[in-house]
Short mmCIF file of C-alpha atoms and ligand atoms in Angstrom, two decimals:
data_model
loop_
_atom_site.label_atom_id
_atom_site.label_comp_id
_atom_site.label_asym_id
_atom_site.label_seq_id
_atom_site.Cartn_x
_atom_site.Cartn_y
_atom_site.Cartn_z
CA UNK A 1 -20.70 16.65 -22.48
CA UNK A 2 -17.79 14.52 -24.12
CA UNK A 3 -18.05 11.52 -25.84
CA UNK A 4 -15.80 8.85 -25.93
CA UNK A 5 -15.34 6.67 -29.49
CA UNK A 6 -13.32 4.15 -31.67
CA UNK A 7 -12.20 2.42 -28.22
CA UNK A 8 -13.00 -0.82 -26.35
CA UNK A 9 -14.40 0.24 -23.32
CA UNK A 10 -14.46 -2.34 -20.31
CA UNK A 11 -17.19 -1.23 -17.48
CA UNK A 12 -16.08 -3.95 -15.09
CA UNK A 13 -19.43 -4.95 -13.70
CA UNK A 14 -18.68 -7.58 -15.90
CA UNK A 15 -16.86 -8.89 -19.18
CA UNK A 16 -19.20 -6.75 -21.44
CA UNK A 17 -17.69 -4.37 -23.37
CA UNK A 18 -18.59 -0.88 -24.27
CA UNK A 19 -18.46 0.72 -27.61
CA UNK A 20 -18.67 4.43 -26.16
CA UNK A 21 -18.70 6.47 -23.08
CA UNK A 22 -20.72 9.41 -22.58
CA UNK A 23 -19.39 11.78 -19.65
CA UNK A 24 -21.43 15.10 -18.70
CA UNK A 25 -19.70 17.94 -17.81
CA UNK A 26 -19.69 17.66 -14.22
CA UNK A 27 -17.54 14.45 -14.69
CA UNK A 28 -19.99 11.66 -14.34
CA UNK A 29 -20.83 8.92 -17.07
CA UNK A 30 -24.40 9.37 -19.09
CA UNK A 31 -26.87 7.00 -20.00
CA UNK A 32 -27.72 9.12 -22.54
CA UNK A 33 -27.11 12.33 -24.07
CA UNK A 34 -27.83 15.07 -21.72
CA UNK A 35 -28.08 17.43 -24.87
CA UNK A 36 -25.20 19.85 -23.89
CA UNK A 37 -22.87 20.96 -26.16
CA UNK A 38 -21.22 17.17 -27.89
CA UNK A 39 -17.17 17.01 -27.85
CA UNK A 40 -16.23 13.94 -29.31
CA UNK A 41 -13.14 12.32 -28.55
CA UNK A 42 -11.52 9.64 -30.57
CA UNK A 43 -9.62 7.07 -28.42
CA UNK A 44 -8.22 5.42 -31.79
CA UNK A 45 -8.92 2.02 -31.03
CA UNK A 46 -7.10 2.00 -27.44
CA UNK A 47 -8.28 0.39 -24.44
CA UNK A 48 -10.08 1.78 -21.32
CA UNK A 49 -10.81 0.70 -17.68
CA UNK A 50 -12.21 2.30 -14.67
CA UNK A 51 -8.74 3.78 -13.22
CA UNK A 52 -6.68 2.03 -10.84
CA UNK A 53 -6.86 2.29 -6.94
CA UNK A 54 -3.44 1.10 -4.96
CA UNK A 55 -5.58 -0.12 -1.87
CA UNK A 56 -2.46 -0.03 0.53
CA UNK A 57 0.42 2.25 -0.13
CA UNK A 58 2.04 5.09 1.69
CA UNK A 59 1.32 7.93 -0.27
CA UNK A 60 3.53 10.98 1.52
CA UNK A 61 6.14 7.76 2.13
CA UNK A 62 5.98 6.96 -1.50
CA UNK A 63 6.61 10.69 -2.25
CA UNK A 64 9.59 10.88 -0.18
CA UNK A 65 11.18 8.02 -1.23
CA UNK A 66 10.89 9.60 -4.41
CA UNK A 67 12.88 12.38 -2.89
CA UNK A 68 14.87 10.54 -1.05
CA UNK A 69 18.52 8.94 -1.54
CA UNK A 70 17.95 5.29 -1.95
CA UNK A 71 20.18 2.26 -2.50
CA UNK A 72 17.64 0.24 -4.04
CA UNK A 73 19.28 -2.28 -6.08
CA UNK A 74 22.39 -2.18 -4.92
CA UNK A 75 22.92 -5.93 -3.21
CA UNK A 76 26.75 -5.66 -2.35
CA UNK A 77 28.20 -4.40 0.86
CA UNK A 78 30.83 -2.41 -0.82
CA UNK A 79 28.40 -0.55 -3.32
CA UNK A 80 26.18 0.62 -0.19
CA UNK A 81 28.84 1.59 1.83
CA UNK A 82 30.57 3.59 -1.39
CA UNK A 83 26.82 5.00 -2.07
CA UNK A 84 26.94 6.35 1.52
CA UNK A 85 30.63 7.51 1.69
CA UNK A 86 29.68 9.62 -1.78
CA UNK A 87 26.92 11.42 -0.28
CA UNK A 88 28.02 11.73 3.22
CA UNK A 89 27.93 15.17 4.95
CA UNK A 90 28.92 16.60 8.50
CA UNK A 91 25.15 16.87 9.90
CA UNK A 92 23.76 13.05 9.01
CA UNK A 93 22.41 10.67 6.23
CA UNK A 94 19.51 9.48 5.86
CA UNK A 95 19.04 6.26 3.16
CA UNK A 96 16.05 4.24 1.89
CA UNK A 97 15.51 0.76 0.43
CA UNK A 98 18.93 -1.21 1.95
CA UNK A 99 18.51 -4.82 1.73
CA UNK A 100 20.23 -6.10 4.73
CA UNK A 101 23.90 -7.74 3.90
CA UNK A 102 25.73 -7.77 6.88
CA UNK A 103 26.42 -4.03 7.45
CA UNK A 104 27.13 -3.43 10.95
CA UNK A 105 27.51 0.17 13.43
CA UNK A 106 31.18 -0.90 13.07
CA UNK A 107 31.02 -0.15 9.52
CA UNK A 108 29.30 2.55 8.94
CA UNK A 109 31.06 4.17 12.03
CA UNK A 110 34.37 4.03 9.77
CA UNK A 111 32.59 5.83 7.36
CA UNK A 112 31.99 8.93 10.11
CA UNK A 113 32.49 9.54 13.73
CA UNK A 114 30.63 12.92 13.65
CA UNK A 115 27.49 12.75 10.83
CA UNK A 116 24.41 10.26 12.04
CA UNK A 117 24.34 7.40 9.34
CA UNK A 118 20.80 6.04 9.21
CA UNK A 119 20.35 3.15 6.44
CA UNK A 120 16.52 2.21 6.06
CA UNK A 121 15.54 -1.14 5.36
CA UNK A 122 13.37 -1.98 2.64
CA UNK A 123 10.88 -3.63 4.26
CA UNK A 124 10.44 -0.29 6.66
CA UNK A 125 10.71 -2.02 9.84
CA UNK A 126 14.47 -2.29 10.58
CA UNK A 127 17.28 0.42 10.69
CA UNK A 128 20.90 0.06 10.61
CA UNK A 129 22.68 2.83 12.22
CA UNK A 130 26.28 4.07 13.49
CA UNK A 131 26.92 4.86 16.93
CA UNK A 132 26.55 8.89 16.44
CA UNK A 133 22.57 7.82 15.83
CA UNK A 134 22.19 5.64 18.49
CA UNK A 135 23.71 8.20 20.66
CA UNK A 136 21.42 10.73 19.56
CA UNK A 137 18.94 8.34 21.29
CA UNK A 138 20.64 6.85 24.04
CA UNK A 139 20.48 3.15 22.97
CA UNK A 140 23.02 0.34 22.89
CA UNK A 141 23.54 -2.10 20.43
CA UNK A 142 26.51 -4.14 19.81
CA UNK A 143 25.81 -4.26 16.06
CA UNK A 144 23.51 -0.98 15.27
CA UNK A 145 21.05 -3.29 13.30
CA UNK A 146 17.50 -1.84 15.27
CA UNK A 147 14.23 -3.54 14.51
CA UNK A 148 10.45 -2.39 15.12
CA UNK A 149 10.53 -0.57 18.25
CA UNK A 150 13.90 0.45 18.08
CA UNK A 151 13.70 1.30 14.41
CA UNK A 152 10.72 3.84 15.11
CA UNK A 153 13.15 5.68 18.08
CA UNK A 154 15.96 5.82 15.50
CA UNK A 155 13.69 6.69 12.61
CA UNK A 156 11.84 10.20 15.15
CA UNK A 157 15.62 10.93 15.90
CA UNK A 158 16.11 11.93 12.19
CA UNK A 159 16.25 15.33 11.15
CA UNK A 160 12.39 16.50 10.40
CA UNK A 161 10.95 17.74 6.58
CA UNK A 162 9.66 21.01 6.48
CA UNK A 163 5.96 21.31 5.72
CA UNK A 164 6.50 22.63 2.41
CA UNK A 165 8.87 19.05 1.79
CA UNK A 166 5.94 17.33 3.22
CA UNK A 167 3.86 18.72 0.55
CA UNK A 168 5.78 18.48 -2.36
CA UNK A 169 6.20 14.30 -0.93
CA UNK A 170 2.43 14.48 -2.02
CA UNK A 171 2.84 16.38 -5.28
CA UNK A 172 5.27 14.40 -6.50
CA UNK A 173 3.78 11.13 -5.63
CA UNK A 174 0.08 12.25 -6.95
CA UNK A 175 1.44 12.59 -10.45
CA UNK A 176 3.81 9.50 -10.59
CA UNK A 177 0.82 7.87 -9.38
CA UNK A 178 -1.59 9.61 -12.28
CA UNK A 179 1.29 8.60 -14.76
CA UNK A 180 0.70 4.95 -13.25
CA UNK A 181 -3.06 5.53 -13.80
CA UNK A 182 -3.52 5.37 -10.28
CA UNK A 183 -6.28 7.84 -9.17
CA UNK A 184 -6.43 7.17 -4.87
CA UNK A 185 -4.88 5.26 -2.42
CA UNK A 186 -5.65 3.64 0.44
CA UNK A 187 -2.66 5.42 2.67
CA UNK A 188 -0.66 5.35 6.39
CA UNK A 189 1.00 7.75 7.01
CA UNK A 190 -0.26 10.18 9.64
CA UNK A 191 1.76 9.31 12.39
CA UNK A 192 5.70 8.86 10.22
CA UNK A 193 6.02 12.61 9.82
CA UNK A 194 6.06 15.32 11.64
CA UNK A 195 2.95 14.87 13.51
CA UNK A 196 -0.93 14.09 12.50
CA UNK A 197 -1.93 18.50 12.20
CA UNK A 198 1.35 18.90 10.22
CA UNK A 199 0.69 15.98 8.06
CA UNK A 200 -3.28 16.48 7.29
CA UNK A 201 -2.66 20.17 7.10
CA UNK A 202 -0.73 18.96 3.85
CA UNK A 203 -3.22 16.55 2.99
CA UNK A 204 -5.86 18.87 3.09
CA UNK A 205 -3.47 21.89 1.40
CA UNK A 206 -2.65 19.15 -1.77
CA UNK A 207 -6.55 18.27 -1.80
CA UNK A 208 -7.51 21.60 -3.01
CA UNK A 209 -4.49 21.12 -5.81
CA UNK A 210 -4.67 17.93 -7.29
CA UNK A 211 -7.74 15.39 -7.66
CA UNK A 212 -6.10 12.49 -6.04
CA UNK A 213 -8.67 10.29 -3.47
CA UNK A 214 -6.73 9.84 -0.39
CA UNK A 215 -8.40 7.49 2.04
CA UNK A 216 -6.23 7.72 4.63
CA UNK A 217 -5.98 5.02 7.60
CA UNK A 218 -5.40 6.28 11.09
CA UNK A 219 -2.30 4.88 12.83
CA UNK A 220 -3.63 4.05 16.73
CA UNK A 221 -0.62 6.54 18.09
CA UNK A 222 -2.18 9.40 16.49
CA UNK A 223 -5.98 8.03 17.13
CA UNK A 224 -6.09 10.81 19.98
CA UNK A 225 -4.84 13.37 17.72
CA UNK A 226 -7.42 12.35 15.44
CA UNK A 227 -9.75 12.14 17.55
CA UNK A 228 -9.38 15.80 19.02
CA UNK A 229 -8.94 17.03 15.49
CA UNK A 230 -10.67 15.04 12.97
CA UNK A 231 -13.13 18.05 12.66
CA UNK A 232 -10.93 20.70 11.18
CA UNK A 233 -9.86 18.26 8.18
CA UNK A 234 -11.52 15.50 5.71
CA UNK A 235 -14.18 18.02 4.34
CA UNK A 236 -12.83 17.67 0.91
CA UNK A 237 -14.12 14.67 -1.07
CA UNK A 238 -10.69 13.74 -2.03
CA UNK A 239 -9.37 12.99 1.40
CA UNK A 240 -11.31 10.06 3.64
CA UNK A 241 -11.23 9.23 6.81
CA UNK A 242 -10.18 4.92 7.10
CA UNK A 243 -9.96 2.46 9.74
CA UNK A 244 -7.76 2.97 12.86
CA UNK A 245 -4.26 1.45 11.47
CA UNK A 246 -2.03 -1.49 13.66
CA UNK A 247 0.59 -3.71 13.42
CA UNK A 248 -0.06 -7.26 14.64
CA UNK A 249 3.40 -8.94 13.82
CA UNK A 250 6.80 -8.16 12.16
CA UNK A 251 7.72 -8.82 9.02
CA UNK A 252 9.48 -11.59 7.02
CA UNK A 253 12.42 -9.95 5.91
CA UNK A 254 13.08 -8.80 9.75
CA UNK A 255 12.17 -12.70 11.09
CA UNK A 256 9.50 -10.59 13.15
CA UNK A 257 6.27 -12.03 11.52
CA UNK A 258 4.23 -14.62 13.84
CA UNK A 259 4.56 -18.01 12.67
CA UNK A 260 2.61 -21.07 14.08
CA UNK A 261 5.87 -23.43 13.52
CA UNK A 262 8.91 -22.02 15.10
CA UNK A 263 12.13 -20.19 12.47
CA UNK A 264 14.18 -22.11 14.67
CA UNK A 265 14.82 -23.52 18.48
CA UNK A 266 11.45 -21.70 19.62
CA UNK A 267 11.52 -18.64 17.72
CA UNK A 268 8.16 -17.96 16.35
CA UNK A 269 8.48 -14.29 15.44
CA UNK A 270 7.11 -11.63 17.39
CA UNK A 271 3.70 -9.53 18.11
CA UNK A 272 3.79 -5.88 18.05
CA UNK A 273 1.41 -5.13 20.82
CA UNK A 274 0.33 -7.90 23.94
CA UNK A 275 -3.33 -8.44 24.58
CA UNK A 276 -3.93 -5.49 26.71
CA UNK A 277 -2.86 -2.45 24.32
CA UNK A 278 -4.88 -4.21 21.65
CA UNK A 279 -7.84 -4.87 23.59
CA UNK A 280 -7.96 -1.12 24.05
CA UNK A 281 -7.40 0.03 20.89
CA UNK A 282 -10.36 -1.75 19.48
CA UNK A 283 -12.33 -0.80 22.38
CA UNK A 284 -11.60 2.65 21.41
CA UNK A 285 -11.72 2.11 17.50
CA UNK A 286 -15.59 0.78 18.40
CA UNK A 287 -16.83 3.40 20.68
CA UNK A 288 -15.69 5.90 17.88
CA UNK A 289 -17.43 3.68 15.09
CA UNK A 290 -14.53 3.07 13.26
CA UNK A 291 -13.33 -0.22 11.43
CA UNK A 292 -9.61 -1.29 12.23
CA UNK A 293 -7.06 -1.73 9.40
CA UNK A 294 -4.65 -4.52 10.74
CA UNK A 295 -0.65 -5.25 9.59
CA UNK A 296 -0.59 -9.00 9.28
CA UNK A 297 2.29 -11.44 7.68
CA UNK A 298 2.52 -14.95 9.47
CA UNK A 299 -0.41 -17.18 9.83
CA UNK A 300 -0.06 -17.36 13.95
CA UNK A 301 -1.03 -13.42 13.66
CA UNK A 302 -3.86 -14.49 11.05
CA UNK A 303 -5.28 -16.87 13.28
CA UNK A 304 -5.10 -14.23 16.49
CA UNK A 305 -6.10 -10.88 14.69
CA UNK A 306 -9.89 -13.42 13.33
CA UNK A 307 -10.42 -14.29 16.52
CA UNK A 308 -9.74 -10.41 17.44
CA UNK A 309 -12.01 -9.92 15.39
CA UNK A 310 -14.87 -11.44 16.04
CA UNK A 311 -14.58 -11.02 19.67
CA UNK A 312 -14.97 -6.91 19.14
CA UNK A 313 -16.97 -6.91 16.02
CA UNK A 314 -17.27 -3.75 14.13
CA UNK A 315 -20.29 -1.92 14.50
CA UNK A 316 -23.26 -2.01 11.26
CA UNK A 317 -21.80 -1.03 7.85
CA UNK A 318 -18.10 -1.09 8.75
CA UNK A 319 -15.62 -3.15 6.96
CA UNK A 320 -12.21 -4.56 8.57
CA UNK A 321 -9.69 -4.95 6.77
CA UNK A 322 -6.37 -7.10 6.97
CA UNK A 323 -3.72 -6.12 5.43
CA UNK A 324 -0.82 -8.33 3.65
CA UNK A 325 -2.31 -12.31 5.24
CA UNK A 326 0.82 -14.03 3.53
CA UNK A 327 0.10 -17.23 4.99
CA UNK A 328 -2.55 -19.20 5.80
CA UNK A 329 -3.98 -22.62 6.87
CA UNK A 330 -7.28 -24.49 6.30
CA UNK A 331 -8.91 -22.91 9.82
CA UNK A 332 -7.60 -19.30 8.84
CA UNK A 333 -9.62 -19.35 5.28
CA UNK A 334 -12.58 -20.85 6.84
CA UNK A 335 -12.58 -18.42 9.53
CA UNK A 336 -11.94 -15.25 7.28
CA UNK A 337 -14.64 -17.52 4.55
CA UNK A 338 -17.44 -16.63 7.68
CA UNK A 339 -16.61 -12.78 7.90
CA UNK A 340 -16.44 -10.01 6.23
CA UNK A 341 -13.01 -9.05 6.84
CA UNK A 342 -11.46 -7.37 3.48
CA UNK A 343 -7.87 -8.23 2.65
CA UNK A 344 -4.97 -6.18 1.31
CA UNK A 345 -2.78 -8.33 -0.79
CA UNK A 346 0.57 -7.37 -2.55
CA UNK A 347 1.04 -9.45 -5.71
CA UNK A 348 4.58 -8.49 -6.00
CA UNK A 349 5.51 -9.38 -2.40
CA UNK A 350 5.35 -13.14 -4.44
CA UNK A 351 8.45 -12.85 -5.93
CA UNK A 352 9.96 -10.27 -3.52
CA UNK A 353 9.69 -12.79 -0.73
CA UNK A 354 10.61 -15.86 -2.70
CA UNK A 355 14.35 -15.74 -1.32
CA UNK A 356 13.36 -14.93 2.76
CA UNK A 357 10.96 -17.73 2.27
CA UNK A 358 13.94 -20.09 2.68
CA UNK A 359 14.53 -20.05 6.21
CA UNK A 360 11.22 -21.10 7.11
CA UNK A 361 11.63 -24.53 7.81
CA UNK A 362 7.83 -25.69 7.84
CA UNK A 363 5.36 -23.94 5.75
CA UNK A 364 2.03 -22.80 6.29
CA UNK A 365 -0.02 -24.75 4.06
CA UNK A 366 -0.97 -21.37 1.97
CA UNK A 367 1.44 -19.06 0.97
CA UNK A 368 -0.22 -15.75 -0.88
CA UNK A 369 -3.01 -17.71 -1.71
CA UNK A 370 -5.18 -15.33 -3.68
CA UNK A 371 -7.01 -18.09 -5.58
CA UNK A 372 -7.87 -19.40 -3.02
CA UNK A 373 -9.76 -16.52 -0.96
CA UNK A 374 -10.82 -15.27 -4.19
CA UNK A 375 -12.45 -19.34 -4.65
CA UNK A 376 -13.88 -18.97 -0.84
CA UNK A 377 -15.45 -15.17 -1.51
CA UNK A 378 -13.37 -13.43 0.45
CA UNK A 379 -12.92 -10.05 -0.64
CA UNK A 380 -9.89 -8.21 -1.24
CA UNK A 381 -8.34 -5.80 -3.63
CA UNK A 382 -4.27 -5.52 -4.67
CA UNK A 383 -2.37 -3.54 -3.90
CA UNK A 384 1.49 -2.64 -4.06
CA UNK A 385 2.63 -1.13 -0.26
CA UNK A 386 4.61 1.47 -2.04
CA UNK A 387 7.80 2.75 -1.38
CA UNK A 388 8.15 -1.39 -0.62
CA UNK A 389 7.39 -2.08 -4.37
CA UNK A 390 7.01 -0.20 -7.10
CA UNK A 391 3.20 0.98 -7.28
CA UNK A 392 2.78 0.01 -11.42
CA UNK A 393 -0.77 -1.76 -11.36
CA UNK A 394 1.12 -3.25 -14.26
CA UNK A 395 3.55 -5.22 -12.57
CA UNK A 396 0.69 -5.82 -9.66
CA UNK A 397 -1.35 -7.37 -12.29
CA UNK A 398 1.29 -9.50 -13.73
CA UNK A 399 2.34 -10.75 -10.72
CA UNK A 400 -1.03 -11.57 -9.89
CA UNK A 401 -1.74 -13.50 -13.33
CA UNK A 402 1.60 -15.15 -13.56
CA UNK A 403 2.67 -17.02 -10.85
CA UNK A 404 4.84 -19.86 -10.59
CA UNK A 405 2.23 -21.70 -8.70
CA UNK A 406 -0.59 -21.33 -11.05
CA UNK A 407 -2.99 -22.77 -8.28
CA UNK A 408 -3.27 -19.31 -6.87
CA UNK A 409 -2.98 -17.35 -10.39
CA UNK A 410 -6.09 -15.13 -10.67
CA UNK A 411 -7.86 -14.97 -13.71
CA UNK A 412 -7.93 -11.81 -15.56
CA UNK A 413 -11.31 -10.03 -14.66
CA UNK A 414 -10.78 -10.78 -10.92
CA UNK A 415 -6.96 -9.60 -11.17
CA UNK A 416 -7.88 -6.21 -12.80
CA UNK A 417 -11.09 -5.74 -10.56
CA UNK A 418 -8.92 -6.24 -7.45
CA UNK A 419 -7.09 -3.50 -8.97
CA UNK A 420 -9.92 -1.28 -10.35
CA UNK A 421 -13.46 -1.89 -8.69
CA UNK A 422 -12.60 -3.53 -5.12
CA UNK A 423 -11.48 -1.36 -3.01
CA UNK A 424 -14.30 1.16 -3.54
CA UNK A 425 -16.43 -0.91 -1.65
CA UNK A 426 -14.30 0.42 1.69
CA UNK A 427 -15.40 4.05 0.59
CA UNK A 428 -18.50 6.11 0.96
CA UNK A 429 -18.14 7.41 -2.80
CA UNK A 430 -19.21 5.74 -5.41
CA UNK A 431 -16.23 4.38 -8.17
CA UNK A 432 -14.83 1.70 -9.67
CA UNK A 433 -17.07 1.24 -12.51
CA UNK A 434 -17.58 2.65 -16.07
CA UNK A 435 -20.99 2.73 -15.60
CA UNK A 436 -23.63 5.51 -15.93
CA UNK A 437 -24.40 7.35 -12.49
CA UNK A 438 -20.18 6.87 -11.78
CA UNK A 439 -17.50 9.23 -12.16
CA UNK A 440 -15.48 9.14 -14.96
CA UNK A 441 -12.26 7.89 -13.46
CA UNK A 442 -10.55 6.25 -16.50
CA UNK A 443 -7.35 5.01 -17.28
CA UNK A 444 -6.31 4.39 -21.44
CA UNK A 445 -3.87 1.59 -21.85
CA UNK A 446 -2.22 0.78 -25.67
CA UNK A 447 -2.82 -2.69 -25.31
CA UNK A 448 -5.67 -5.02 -24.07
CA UNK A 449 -5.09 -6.33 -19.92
CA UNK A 450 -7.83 -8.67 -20.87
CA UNK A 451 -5.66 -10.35 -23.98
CA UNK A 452 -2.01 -9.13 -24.25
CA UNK A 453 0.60 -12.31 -23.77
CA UNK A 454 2.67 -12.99 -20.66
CA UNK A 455 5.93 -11.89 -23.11
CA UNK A 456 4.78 -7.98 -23.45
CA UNK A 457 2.36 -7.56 -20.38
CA UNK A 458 4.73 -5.77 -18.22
CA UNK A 459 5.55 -3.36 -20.98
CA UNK A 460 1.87 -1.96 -21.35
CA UNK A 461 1.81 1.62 -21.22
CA UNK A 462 -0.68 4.14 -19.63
CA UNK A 463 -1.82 6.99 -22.31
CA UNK A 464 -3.62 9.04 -20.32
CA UNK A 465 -5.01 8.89 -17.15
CA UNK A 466 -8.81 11.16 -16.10
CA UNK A 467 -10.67 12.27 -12.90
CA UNK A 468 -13.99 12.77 -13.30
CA UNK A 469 -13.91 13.46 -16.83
CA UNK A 470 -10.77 15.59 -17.29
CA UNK A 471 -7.48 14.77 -17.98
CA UNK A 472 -4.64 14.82 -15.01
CA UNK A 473 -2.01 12.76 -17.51
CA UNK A 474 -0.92 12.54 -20.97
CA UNK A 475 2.04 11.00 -22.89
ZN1 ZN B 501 2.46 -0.78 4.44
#
């Protein structure tokens, strides 16, 4: 057994704090001795938490973004199209994270008439692209600028990774994530690569590598594939079978998300499937016993996916979750207030969004408001939607704490619980505590979440990050 001194140890069932940890040697916290052989560790007066769960991120997405060339940052036309024209080849180019500024086909088309230009946008659901790309899929569009639908035919038109790239998108994004303190992930990705086998067969191949809980959410295009296949794969404890995965409505950044009141003229924003395809995939999602994990942004698609909801209810024991519910009114919170639908928030979508907010004319009466469904009991945990933000629980937490409306600010233990402790409760394992019968899933910080001032919060540091007892990162 180890134990664990000289550090202020916070278990997260509630504010008490620990004076030691005892962890046996198959990883799991003691009550007491178990009279092995004693290491004792000194933690010299640092702090520890149960470690950190991102409960909506795209792990294998996060991992090749990591790989990937990205213009992130850059806000000016001319800078993106230079970053481009630098890294340009004959074959194509393929770029993350553009903020949309007004880059058309016809631009990027001076750039090359022979190499496929595909710019990503940061918010994943658009694509701007030069005529040799929308060739390659027979489409026309006067400007190139492809949203949703569109996006997703440019986006399969683009060169595949190899299986070995689709693994190392994992490796790498399992230890920036243990550097982050971040032990598991609540992830989508099965149906953005190169199919669902090719994609759990890396999964599964990175399971038996690195300690990293990957509950994974089932997109409904590959629910068949699943379905057919599910039995060769999630045998190892570190890979988790979610909710099927859908997309309700847009986004805000694409003027796709649903909105009661109109963006302009009657423009309300969009929904991603009609009545029909959704009614079957939650047909399908019940028969098979499984909870849905729904894409939500404006407060129209809040107000349809509840009442979704309750009209299919998930069967005994299964949790629904929502994912993002940006804005909401007084009916949506007491509708969600009477269910137990779990949300996914994004506390750095607050300031992220602050500029797209502008063009809607009429607000919902909520915007983000975690206070609020914390101060109604409904549950959620936070989460960063990596590659979208950066996945520092850091920054998550700080965001969280510190908003500009301090009306929906979260206090401290809830904010680090939503980050620690809540999402375990979608799991089957047990986590999220430091509490005897748990694993010992710890992160070690240098300064106190629980105390350190608004000035120097977002420079706390992660010492070390542990899986059940053993160490997968060090300074
Ligand atoms: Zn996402």
């Amino acid at each position: 057994m180890k134990t664990l001194i000289n550090g202020t140890f916070y278990s997260m069932k509630d504010t008490e704090i620990k004076s030691k940890l005892m962890i046996s040697d198959q990883g799991v916290i003691l009550s007491k001795s178990d009279n092995t052989k004693n290491e004792i560790i000194d933690m010299k007066g640092k702090f520890v938490y149960p470690a950190f769960i991102d409960s909506h991120i795209h792990l294998m997405g996060y991992g090749q973004s990591l790989s990937r060339l990205t213009v992130k940052g850059l806000n000016k036309k001319k800078d993106i199209l230079k970053f481009v024209a630098d890294n340009l080849n004959n074959d194509f180019i393929y770029v993350e994270g553009y903020k949309p500024c007004d880059i058309s086909k016809n631009d990027l088309n001076e750039l090359s008439s022979i190499a496929a230009i595909y710019l990503r946008h940061e918010d994943y659901h658009g694509m701007t692209v030069n005529d040799v790309a929308l060739d390659k899929i027979n489409l026309i569009s006067n400007n190139g600028i492809l949203l949703e639908d569109e996006a997703s035919l440019a986006l399969a038109s683009v060169p595949r990774p190899k299986q070995e790239e689709l693994e190392n998108f994992l490796r790498k994004a399992y230890k920036k994530l243990f550097s982050y303190g971040i032990v598991g992930g609540h992830s989508d990705d099965l149906f953005y690569f190169n199919g669902y086998k090719n994609t759990m067969d890396a999964f599964t191949k990175i399971s038996c590598e690195i300690p990293f809980y990957a509950h994974l959410l089932i997109h409904n295009k590959v629910l068949n594939d699943h379905l057919k296949l599910k039995e060769n794969y999630f045998k190892s404890k570190y890979i988790e079978e979610g909710g099927v995965k859908m997309f309700y409505d847009g986004t805000l950044g694409s003027k796709t998300a649903l909105m009661k009141k109109p963006y302009y003229s009657d423009y309300y924003g969009i929904r991603i499937l009609n009545r029909e395809q959704i009614t079957k995939i939650l047909n399908k999602a019940r028969e098979e016993r499984m909870s849905v994990a729904i894409h939500v942004i404006g407060d129209k698609a809040l107000e349809e996916t509840i009442s979704f909801l309750q009209e299919f209810p998930p069967g005994q024991d299964n949790i629904d979750r929502i994912i993002h519910a940006c804005f909401a009114n007084d009916e949506e919170i007491h509708n969600l207030k009477s269910k137990s639908i779990f949300l996914d928030i994004q506390p750095q979508f607050f300031n992220s969004d602050k500029k797209i907010l502008n063009f809607i004319k009429d607000m919902p009466k909520y915007i983000y408001p975690i206070k609020t469904f914390d101060k109604n009991n409904i549950d959620f945990a936070l989460s960063s939607d990596a590659p979208v933000e950066d996945p520092n629980p850091i920054f998550g937490i700080y965001d969280a704490l510190f908003r500009e409306n301090k009306d929906e600010s979260l206090d401290r233990f809830t904010a680090i619980k939503s980050y620690t402790t809540s999402a375990w409760k979608l799991s089957k394992l047990l986590g999220g505590y430091l509490e005897p019968g748990y694993p010992a899933n710890l992160v070690v910080l240098n300064r106190d979440l629980f105390h350190e001032p608004k000035e120097n919060f977002r420079k706390i540091k992660v010492l070390s990050t542990w899986v059940e007892g053993n160490k997968v990162y060090t300074t």
